[in-house]
mmCIF file of C-alpha atoms and ligand atoms in Angstrom:
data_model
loop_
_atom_site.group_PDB
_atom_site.id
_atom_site.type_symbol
_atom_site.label_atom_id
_atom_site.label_comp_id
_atom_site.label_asym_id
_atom_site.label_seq_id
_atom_site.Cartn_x
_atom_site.Cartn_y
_atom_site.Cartn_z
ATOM 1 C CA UNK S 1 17.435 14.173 -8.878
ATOM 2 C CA UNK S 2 14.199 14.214 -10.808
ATOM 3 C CA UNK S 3 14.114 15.450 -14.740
ATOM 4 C CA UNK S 4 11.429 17.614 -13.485
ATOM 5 C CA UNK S 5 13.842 19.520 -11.447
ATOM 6 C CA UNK S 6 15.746 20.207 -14.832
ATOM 7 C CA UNK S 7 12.516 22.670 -15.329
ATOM 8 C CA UNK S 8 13.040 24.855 -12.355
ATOM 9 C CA UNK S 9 16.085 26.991 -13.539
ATOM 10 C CA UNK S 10 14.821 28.142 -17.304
ATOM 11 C CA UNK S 11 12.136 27.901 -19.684
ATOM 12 C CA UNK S 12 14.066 26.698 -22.079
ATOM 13 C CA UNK S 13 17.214 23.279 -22.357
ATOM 14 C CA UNK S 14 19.600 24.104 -25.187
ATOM 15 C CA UNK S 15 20.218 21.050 -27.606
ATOM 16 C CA UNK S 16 23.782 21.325 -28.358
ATOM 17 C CA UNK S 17 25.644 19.623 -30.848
ATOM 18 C CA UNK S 18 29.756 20.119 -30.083
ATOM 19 C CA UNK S 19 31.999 19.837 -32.861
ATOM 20 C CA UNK S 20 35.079 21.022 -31.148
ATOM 21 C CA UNK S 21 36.099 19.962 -27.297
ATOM 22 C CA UNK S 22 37.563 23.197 -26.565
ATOM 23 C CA UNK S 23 34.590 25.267 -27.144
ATOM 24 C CA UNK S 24 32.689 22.830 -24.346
ATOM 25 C CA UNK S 25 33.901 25.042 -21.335
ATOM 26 C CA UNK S 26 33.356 28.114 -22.507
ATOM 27 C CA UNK S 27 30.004 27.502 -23.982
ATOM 28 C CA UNK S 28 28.793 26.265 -20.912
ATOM 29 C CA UNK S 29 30.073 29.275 -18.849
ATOM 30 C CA UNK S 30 28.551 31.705 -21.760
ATOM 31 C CA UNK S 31 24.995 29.660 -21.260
ATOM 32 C CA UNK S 32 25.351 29.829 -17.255
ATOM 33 C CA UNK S 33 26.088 33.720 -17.277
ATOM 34 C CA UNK S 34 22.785 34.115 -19.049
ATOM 35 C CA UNK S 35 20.469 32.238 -16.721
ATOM 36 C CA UNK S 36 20.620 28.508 -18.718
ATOM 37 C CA UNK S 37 22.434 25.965 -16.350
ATOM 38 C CA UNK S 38 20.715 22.787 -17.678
ATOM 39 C CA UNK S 39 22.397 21.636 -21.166
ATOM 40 C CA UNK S 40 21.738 18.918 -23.332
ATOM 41 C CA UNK S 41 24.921 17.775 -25.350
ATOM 42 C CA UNK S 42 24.281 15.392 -27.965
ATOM 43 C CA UNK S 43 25.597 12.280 -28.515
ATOM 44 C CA UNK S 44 26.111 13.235 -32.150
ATOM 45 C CA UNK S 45 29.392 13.893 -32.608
ATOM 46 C CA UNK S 46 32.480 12.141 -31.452
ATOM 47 C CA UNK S 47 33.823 15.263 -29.314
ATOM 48 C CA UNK S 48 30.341 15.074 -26.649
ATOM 49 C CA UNK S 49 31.658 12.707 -24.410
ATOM 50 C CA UNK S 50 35.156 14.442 -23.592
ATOM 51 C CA UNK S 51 32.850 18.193 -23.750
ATOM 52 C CA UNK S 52 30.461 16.596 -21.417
ATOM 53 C CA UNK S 53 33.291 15.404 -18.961
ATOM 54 C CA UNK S 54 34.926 19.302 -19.144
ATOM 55 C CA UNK S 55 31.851 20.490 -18.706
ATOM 56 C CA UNK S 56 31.005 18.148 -15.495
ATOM 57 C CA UNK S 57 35.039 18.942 -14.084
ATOM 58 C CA UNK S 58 35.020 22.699 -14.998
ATOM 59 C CA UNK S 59 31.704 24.317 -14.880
ATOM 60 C CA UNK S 60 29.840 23.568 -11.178
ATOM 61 C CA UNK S 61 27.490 25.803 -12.067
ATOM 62 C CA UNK S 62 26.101 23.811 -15.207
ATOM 63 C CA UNK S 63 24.107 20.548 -15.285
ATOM 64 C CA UNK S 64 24.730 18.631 -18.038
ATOM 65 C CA UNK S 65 23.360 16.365 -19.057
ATOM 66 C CA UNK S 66 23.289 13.615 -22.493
ATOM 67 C CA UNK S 67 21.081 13.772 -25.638
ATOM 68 C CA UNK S 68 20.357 11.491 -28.473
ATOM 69 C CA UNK S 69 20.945 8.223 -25.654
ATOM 70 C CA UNK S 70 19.586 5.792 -28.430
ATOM 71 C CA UNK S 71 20.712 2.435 -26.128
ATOM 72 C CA UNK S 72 22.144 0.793 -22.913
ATOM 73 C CA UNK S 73 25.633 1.590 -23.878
ATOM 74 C CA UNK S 74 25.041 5.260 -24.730
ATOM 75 C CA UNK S 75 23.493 5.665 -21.299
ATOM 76 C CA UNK S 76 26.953 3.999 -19.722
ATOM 77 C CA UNK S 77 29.297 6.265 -21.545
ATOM 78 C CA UNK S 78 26.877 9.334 -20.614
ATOM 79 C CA UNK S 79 27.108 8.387 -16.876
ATOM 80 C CA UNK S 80 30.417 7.294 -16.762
ATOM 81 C CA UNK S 81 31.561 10.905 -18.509
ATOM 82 C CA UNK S 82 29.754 12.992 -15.486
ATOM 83 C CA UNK S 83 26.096 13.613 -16.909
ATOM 84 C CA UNK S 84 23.277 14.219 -14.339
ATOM 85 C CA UNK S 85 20.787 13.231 -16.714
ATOM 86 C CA UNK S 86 19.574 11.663 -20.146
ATOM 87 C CA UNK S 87 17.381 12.648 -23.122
ATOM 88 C CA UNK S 88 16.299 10.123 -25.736
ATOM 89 C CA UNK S 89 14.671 11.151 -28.599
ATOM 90 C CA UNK S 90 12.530 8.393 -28.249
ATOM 91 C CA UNK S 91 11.290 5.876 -25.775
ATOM 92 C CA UNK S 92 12.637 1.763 -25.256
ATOM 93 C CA UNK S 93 12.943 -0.434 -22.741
ATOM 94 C CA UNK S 94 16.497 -1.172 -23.138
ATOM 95 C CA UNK S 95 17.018 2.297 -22.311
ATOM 96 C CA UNK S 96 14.639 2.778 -19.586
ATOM 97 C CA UNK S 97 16.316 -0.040 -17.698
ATOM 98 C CA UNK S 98 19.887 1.187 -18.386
ATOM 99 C CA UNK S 99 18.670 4.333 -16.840
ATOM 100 C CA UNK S 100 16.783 2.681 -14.002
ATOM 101 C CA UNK S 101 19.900 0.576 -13.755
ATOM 102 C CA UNK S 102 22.005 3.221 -13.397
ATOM 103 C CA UNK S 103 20.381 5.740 -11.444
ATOM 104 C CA UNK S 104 20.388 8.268 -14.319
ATOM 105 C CA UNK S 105 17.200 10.403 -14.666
ATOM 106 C CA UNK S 106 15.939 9.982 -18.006
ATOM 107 C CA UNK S 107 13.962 12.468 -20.121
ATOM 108 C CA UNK S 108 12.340 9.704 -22.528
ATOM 109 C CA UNK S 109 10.641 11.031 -26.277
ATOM 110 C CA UNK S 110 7.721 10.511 -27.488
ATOM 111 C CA UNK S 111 5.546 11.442 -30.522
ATOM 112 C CA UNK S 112 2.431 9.227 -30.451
ATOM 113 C CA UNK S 113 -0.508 8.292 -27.462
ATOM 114 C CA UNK S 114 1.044 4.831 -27.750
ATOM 115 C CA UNK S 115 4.199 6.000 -26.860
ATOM 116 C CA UNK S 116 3.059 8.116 -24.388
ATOM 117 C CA UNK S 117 1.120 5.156 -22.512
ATOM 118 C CA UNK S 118 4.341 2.514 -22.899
ATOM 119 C CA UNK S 119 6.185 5.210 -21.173
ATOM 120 C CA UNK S 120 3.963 6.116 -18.456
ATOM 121 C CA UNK S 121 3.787 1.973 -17.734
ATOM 122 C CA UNK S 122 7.411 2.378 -16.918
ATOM 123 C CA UNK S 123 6.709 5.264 -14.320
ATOM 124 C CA UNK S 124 7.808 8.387 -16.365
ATOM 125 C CA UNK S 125 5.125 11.457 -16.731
ATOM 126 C CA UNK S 126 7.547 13.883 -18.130
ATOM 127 C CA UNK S 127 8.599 13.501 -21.519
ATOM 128 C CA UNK S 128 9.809 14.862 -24.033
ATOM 129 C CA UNK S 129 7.783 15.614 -27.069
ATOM 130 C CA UNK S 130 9.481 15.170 -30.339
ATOM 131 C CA UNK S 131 9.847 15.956 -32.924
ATOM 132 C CA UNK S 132 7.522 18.777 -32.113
ATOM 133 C CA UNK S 133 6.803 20.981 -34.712
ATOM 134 C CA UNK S 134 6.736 18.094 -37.283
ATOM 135 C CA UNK S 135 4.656 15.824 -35.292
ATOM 136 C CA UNK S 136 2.044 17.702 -34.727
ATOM 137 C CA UNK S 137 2.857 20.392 -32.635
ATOM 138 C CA UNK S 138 0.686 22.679 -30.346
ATOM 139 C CA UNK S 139 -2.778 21.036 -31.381
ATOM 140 C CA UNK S 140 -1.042 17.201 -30.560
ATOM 141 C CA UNK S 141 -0.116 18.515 -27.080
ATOM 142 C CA UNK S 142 -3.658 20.064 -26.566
ATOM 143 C CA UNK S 143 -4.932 16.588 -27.487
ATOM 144 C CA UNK S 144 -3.165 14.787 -25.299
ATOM 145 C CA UNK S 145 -4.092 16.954 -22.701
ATOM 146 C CA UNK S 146 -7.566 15.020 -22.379
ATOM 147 C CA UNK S 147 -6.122 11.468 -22.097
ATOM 148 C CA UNK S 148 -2.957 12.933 -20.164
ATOM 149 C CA UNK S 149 -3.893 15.262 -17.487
ATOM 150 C CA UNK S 150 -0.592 13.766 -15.503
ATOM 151 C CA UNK S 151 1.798 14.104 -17.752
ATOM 152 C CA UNK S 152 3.778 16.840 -18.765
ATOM 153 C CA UNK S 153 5.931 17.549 -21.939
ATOM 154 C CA UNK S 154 9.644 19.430 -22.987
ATOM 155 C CA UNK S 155 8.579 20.147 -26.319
ATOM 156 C CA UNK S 156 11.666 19.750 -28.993
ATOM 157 C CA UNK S 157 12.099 19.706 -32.805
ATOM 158 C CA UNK S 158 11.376 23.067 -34.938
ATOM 159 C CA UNK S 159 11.294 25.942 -31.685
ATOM 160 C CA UNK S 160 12.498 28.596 -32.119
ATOM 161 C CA UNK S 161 12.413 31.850 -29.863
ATOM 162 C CA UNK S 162 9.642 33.438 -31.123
ATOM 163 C CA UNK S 163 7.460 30.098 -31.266
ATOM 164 C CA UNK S 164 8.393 28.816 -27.625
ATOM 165 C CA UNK S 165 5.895 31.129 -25.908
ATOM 166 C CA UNK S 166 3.308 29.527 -27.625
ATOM 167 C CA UNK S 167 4.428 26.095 -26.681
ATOM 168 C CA UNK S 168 5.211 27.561 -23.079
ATOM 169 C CA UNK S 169 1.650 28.899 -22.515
ATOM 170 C CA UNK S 170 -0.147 24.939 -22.778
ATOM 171 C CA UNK S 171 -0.557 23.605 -19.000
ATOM 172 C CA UNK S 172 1.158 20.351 -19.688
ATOM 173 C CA UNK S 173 4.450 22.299 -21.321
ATOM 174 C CA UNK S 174 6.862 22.869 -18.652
ATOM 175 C CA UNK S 175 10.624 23.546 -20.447
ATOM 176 C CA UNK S 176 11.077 23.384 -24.042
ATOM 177 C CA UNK S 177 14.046 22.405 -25.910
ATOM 178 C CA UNK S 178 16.172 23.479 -29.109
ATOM 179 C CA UNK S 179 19.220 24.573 -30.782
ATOM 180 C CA UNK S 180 18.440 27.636 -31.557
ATOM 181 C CA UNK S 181 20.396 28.955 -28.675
ATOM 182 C CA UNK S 182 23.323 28.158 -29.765
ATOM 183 C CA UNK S 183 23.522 29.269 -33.814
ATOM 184 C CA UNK S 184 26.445 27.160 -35.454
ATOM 185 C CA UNK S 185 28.183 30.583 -36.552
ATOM 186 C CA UNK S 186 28.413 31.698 -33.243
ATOM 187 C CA UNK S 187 29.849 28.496 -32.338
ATOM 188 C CA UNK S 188 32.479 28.548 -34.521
ATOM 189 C CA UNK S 189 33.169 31.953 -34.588
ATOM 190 C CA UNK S 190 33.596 31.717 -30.177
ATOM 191 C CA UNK S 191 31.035 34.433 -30.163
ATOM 192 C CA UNK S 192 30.529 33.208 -26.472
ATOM 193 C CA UNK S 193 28.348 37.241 -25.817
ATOM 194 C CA UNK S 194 26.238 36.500 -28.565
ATOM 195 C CA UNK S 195 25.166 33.277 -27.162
ATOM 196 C CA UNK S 196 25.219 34.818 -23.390
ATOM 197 C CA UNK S 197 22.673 37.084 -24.664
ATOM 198 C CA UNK S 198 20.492 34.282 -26.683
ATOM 199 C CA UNK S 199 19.993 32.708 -23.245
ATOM 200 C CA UNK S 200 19.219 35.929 -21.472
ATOM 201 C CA UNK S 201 16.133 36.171 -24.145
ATOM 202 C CA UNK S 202 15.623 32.717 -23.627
ATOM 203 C CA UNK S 203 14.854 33.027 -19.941
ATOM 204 C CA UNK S 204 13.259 36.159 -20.238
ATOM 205 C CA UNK S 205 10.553 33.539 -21.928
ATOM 206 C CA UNK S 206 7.612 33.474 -19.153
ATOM 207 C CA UNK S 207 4.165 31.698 -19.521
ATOM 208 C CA UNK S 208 1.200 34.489 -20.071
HETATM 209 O O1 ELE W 301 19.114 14.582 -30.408
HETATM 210 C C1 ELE W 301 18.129 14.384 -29.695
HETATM 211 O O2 ELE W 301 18.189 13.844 -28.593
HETATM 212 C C2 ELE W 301 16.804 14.765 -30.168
HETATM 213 O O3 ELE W 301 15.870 14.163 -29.807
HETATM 214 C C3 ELE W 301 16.540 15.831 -31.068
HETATM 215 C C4 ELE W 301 16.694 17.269 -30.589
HETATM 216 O O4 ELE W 301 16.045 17.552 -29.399
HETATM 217 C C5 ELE W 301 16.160 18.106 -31.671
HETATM 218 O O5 ELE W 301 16.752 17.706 -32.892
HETATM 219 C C6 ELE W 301 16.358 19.563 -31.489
HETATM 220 O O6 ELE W 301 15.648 20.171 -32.513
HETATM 221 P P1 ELE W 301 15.979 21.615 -33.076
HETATM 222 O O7 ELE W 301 15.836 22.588 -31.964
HETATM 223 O O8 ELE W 301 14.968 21.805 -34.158
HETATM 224 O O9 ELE W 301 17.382 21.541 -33.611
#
């Protein structure tokens, strides 16, 4: 698989931080039902690993996939746990290669030109842009536009619903990411409609 596949199913990847194993499953049916099948579970908390393995065993109709992969070893525990993919929020070597290394596709961050250039030398032309909002947002994607006309971005940090059109409408934007479809009362209430419906809106999302 390429990352870039990850784009064709939604507009939008959820960023999903699991603080309880059991809600894994059912989280990632209540996602699916609403049109979302590509998920991002952080490797923030010590329940993601076991959620991302339930999620890989339970759910066929969900990729998953691991956030937050900050080294080699993260990327080893994300494949070896069933993930189809990686997300970093930013971009090294040392992950790269683990990724190379272990036939994960990776989904590498980046905030800067610099960044963007040290990941292109590695072969990568989809990345993610983060944080967004805070980094510079919609005009720092137009800018790198110029410099970048091969590259394309998954815009995270700061989105929210009613912002990811915007971000959705640049050329080089082809999926952007967040939490916000997935509100921590929800989560811990189960509301597993609520969230159904969130991604409904979500991929109701279309470029202009
Ligand atoms: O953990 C990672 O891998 C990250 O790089 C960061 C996440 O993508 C953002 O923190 C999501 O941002 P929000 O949608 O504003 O919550």
């Amino acid at each position: 698989m390429n990352t870039l596949d990850l784009c064709q199913y939604a507009p939008v990847i959820p960023v999903i931080v699991l603080n309880r194993v059991e809600h894994a499953v059912p989280m990632a049916r209540a996602l699916a039902a609403g049109g979302v099948r590509v998920l991002e579970v952080t490797l923030r908390t010590p329940q993601a690993l076991d959620s991302m393995r339930q999620i890989a065993a339970e759910v066929p109709d969900a990729i998953v996939g691991a956030g937050t992969v900050r080294s080699a070893a993260d990327a080893r525990a994300a494949k070896e746990a069933g993930c189809q993919f990686a997300v970093s929020p930013g971009f090294t070597v040392e992950v790269a290669q683990a990724c190379q290394e272990l036939d994960l596709p990776l989904l590498p961050g980046v905030a800067t030109a610099s960044e963007v250039m040290l990941a292109q030398s590695h072969g990568f032309r989809f990345l993610k842009f983060f944080p967004a909002t805070a980094a510079g947002g919609i005009p720092l994607l137009k800018a790198l536009a110029g410099p970048f006309p091969d590259v394309v971005f998954c815009p995270t940090g700061g989105i929210t619903l009613a912002t990811a059109p915007d971000f959705l409408a640049l050329p080089n934007v082809k999926v952007c990411g967040g939490s916000w479809l997935l509100p921590q009362d929800a989560m811990d209430a189960g509301d597993w409609d609520r969230i159904t419906t969130l991604a409904r809106e979500a991929c109701a999302l279309r470029r202009p």
